[in-house]
CSV table of C-alpha atoms in Angstrom, one decimal:
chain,number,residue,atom,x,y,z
A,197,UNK,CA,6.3,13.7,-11.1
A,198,UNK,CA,3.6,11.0,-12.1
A,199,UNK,CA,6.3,8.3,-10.8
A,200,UNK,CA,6.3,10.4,-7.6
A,201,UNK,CA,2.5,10.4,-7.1
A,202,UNK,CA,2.4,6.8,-7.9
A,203,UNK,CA,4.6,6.0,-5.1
A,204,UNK,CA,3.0,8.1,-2.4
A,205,UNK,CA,-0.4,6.7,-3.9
A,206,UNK,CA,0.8,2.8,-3.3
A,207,UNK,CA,3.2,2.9,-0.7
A,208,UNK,CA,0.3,3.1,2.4
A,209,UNK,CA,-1.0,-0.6,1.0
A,210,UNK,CA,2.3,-1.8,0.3
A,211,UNK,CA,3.2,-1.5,3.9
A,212,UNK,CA,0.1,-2.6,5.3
A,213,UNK,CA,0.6,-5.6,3.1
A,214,UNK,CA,4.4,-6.2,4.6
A,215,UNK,CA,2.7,-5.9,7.8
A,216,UNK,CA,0.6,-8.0,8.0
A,217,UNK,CA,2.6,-10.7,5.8
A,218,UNK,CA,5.0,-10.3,9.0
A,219,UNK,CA,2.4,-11.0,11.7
A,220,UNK,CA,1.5,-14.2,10.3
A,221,UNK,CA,4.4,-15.8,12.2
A,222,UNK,CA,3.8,-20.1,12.3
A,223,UNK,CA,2.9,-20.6,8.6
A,224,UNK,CA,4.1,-17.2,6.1
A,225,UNK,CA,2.1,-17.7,2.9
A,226,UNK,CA,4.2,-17.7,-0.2
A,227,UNK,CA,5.1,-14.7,-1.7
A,228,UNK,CA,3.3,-15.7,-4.9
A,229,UNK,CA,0.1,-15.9,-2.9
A,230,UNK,CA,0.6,-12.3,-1.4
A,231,UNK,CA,0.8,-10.8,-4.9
A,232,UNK,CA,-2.1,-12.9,-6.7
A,233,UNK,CA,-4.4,-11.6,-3.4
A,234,UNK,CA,-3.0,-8.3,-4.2
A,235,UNK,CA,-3.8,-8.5,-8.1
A,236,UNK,CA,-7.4,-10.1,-6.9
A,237,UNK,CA,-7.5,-6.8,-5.1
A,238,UNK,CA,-7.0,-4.6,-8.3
A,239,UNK,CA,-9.4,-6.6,-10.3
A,240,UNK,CA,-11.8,-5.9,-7.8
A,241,UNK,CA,-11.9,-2.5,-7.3
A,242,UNK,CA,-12.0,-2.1,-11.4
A,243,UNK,CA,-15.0,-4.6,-11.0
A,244,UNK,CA,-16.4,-2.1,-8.3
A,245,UNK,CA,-15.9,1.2,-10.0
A,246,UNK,CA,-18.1,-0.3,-12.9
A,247,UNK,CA,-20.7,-2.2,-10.8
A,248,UNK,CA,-21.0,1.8,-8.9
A,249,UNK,CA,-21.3,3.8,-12.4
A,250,UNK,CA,-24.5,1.5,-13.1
A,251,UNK,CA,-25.9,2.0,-10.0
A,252,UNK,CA,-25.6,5.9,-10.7
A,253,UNK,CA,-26.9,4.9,-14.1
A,254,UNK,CA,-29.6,3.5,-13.3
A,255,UNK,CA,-30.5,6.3,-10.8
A,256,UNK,CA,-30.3,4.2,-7.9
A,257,UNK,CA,-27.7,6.3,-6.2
A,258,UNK,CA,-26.5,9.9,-6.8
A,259,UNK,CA,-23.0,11.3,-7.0
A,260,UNK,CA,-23.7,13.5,-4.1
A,261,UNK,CA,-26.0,13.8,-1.5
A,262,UNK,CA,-28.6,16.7,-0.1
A,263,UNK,CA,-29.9,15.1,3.0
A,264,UNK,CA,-28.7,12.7,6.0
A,265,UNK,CA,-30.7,10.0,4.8
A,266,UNK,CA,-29.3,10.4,1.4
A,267,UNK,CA,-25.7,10.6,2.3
A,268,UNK,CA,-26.1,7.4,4.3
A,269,UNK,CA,-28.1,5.7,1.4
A,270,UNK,CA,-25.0,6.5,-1.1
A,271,UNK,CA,-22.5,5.6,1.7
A,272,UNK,CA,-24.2,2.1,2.3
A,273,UNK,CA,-26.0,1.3,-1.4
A,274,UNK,CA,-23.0,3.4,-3.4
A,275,UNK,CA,-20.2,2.2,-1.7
A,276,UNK,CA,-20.0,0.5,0.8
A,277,UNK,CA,-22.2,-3.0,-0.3
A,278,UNK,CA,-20.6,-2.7,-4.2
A,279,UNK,CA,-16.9,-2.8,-2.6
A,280,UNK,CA,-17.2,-5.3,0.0
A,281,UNK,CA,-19.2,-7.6,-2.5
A,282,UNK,CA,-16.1,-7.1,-4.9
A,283,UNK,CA,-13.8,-7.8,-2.6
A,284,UNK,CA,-15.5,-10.9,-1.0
A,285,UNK,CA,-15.9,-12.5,-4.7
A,286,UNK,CA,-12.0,-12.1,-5.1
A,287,UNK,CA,-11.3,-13.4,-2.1
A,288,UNK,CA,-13.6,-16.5,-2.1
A,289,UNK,CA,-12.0,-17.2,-5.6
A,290,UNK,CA,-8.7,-16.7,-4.1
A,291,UNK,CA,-9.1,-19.0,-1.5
A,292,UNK,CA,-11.7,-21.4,-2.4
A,293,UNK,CA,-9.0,-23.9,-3.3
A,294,UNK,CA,-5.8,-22.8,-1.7
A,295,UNK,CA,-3.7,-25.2,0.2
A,296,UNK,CA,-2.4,-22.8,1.5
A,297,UNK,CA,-5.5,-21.5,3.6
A,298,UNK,CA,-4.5,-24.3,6.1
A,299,UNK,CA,-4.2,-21.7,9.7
A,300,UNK,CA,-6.5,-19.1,11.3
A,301,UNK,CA,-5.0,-16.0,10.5
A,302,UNK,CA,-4.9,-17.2,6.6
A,303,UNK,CA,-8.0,-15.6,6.6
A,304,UNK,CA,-7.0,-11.8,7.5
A,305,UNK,CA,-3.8,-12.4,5.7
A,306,UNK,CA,-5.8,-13.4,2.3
A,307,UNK,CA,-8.6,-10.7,2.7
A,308,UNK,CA,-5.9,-8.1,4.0
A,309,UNK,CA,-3.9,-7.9,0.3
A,310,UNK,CA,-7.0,-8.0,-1.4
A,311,UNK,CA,-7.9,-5.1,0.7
A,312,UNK,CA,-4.7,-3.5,0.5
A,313,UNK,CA,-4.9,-4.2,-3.9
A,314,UNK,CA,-8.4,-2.4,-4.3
A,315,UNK,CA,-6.7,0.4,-1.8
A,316,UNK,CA,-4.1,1.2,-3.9
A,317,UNK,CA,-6.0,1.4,-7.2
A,318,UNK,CA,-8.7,3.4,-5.7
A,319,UNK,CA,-5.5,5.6,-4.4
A,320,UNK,CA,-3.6,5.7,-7.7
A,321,UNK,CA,-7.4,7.2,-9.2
A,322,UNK,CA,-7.9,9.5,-6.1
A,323,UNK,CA,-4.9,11.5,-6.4
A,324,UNK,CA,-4.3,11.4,-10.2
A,325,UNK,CA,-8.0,12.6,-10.0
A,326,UNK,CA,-6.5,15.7,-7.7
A,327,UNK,CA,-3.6,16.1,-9.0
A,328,UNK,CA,-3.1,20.0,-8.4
A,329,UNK,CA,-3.7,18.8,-4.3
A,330,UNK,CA,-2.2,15.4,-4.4
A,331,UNK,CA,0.0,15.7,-1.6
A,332,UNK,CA,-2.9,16.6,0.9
A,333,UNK,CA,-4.7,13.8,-0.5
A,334,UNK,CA,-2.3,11.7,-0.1
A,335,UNK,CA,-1.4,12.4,3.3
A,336,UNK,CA,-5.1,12.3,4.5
A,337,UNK,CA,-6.0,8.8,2.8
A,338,UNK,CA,-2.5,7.3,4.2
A,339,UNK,CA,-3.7,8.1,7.3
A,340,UNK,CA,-7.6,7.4,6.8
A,341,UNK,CA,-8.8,5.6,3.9
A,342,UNK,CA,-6.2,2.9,3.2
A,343,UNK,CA,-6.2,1.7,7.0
A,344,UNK,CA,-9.5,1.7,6.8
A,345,UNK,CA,-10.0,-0.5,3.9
A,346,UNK,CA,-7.7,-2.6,6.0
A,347,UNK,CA,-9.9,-3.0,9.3
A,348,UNK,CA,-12.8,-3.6,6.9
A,349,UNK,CA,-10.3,-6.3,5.6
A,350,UNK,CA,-9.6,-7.0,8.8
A,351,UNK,CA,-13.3,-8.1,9.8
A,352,UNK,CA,-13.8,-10.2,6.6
A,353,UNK,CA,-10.9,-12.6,7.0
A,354,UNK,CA,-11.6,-13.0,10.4
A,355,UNK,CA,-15.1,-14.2,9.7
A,356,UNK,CA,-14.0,-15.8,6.5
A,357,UNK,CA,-11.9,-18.4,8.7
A,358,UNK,CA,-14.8,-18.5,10.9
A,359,UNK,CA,-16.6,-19.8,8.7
A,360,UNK,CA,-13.9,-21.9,6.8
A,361,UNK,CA,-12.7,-23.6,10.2
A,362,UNK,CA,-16.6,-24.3,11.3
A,363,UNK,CA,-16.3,-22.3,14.5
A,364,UNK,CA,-19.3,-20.4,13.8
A,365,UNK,CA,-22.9,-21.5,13.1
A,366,UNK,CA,-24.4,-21.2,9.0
A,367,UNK,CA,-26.9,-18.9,10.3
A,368,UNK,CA,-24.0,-16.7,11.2
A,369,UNK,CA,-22.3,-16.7,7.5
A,370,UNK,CA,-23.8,-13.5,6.6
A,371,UNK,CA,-21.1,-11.9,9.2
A,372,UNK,CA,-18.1,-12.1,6.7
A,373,UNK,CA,-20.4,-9.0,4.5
A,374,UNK,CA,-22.8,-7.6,7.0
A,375,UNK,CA,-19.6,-6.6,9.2
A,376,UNK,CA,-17.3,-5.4,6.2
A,377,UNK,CA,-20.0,-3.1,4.5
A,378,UNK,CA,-21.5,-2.3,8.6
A,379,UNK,CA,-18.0,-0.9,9.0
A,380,UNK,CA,-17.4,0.8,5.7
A,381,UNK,CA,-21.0,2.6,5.4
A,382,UNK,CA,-20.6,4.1,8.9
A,383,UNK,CA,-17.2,5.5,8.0
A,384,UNK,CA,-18.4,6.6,4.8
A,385,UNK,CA,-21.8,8.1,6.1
A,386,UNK,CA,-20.0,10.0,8.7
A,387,UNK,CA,-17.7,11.7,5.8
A,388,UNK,CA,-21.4,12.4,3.5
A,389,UNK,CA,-23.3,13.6,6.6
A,390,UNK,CA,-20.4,15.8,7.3
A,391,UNK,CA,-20.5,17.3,3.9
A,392,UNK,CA,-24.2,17.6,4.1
A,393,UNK,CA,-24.0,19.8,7.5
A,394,UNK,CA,-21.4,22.0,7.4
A,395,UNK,CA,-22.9,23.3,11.0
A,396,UNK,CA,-22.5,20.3,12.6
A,397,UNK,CA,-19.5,18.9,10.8
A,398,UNK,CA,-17.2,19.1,13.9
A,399,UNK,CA,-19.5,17.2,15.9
A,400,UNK,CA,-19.8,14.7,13.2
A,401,UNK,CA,-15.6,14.5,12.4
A,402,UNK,CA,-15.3,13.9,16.0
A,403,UNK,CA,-17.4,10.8,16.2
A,404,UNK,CA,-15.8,9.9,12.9
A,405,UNK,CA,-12.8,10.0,14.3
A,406,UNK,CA,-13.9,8.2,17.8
A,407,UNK,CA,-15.1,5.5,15.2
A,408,UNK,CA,-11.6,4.6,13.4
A,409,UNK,CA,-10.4,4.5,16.8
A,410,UNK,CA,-12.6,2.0,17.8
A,411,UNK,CA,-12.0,-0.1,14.5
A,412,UNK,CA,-8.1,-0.1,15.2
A,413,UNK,CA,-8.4,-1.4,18.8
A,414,UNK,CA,-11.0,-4.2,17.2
A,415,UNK,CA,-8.6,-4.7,14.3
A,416,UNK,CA,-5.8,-5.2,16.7
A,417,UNK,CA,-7.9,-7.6,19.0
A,418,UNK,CA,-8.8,-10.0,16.1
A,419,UNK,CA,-5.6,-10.0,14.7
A,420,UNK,CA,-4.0,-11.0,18.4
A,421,UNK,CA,-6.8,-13.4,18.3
A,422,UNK,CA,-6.5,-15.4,15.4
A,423,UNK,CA,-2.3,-15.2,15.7
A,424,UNK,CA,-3.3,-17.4,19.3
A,425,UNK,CA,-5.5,-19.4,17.9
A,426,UNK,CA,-2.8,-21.0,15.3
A,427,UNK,CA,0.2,-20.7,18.1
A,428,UNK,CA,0.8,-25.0,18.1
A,429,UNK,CA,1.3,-24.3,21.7
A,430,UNK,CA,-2.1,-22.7,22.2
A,431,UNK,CA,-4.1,-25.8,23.8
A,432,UNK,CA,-7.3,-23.9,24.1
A,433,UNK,CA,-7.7,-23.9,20.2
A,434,UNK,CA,-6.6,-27.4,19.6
A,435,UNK,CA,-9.2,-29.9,18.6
């Protein structure tokens, strides 16, 4: 059974990881590279869960939430900021001296298994943590939570090799966080708020799910966009 719920639990990252390993369709980045982004991944959400359990510790956050404002505060200070500043870290080390970071869509590719490695951990504790319901659990987060951690992924790779490529300004740098943890703290409020206010919960589900519909079709956009931009073909990107 445990071998069971560790597939179910790993298997929604593992595709998303094929998937976007296929997209990348000029350059593929070596196999070794996809699994040391996805190992960078593991080590960061280990790094997360600890960095989270000392801001509960140190009473900055609380493990639930009685208001609006408090549910957004733990969705953007509890979760949110600690994850995507995990994840960032890996990814700079991963990529701070890579030859292999030489096109575009590198970027979503790196930040994308890193993404997809802290998924699946968080995953593998989620439904050993719920193990009497793991099957509901692991339906809902292969359908929620893991491609969300991959949008969010999504938006820091594609800011990363903004950055990386100099086709955005310094001032702007702050984009490859801000819009990760942005992204992640609305999903993540909408979930608290809904637990908060039961009454209004089907109001709030609804823009929740209005919300990941609007992060696929951005997902989608950047990841058409930066496939263009390293297409040798593409004379608009060429410098």
């Amino acid at each position: 059974m445990e071998l069971t719920i560790l597939l179910f639990a790993v298997l929604p990252a593992a595709l998303l990881v094929l998937y976007i390993y296929l997209r990348d369709r000029y350059q593929r980045e070596p196999i070794g590279q996809i699994l040391k982004g996805v190992l960078y991944g593991i080590i960061s959400a280990v790094l997360a869960a600890y960095l989270e359990s000392a801001l509960q510790l140190v009473g900055l956050v609380t493990e639930s939430a009685a208001t609006w404002l408090g549910a957004g505060w733990n969705a953007f200070v509890g979760a949110a900021m600690p994850e995507e500043a995990t994840k960032l870290l890996m990814l700079w080390l991963l990529l701070r001296r890579n030859k292999y970071f030489d096109e575009r869509f590198d970027g979503i590719v790196y930040a994308c298994c890193v993404g997809m490695g802290f998924a699946g951990t968080e995953n593998i504790l989620y439904l050993f943590g719920n193990i009497d319901s793991w099957q509901s659990v692991a339906v809902s987060r292969a359908i929620f939570a893991v491609p969300a951690h991959f949008m969010f992924a999504v938006a820091m790779g594609y800011f990363y090799s903004k950055v990386h490529f100099r086709e955005m300004s310094r001032s702007y740098r702050s984009l490859v966080f801000v819009v990760p943890v942005v992204m992640h703290g609305i999903y993540d409020g909408l979930l608290f708020v809904a637990n908060v206010s039961p009454q209004v919960a089907g109001v709030i589900l609804l823009c929740f799910y209005m919300f990941c519909f609007w992060m696929f079709r951005v997902s989608r956009q950047r990841i058409r966009e930066q496939i263009a931009a390293d297409d040798p073909n593409n004379l608009i990107f060429r410098v």
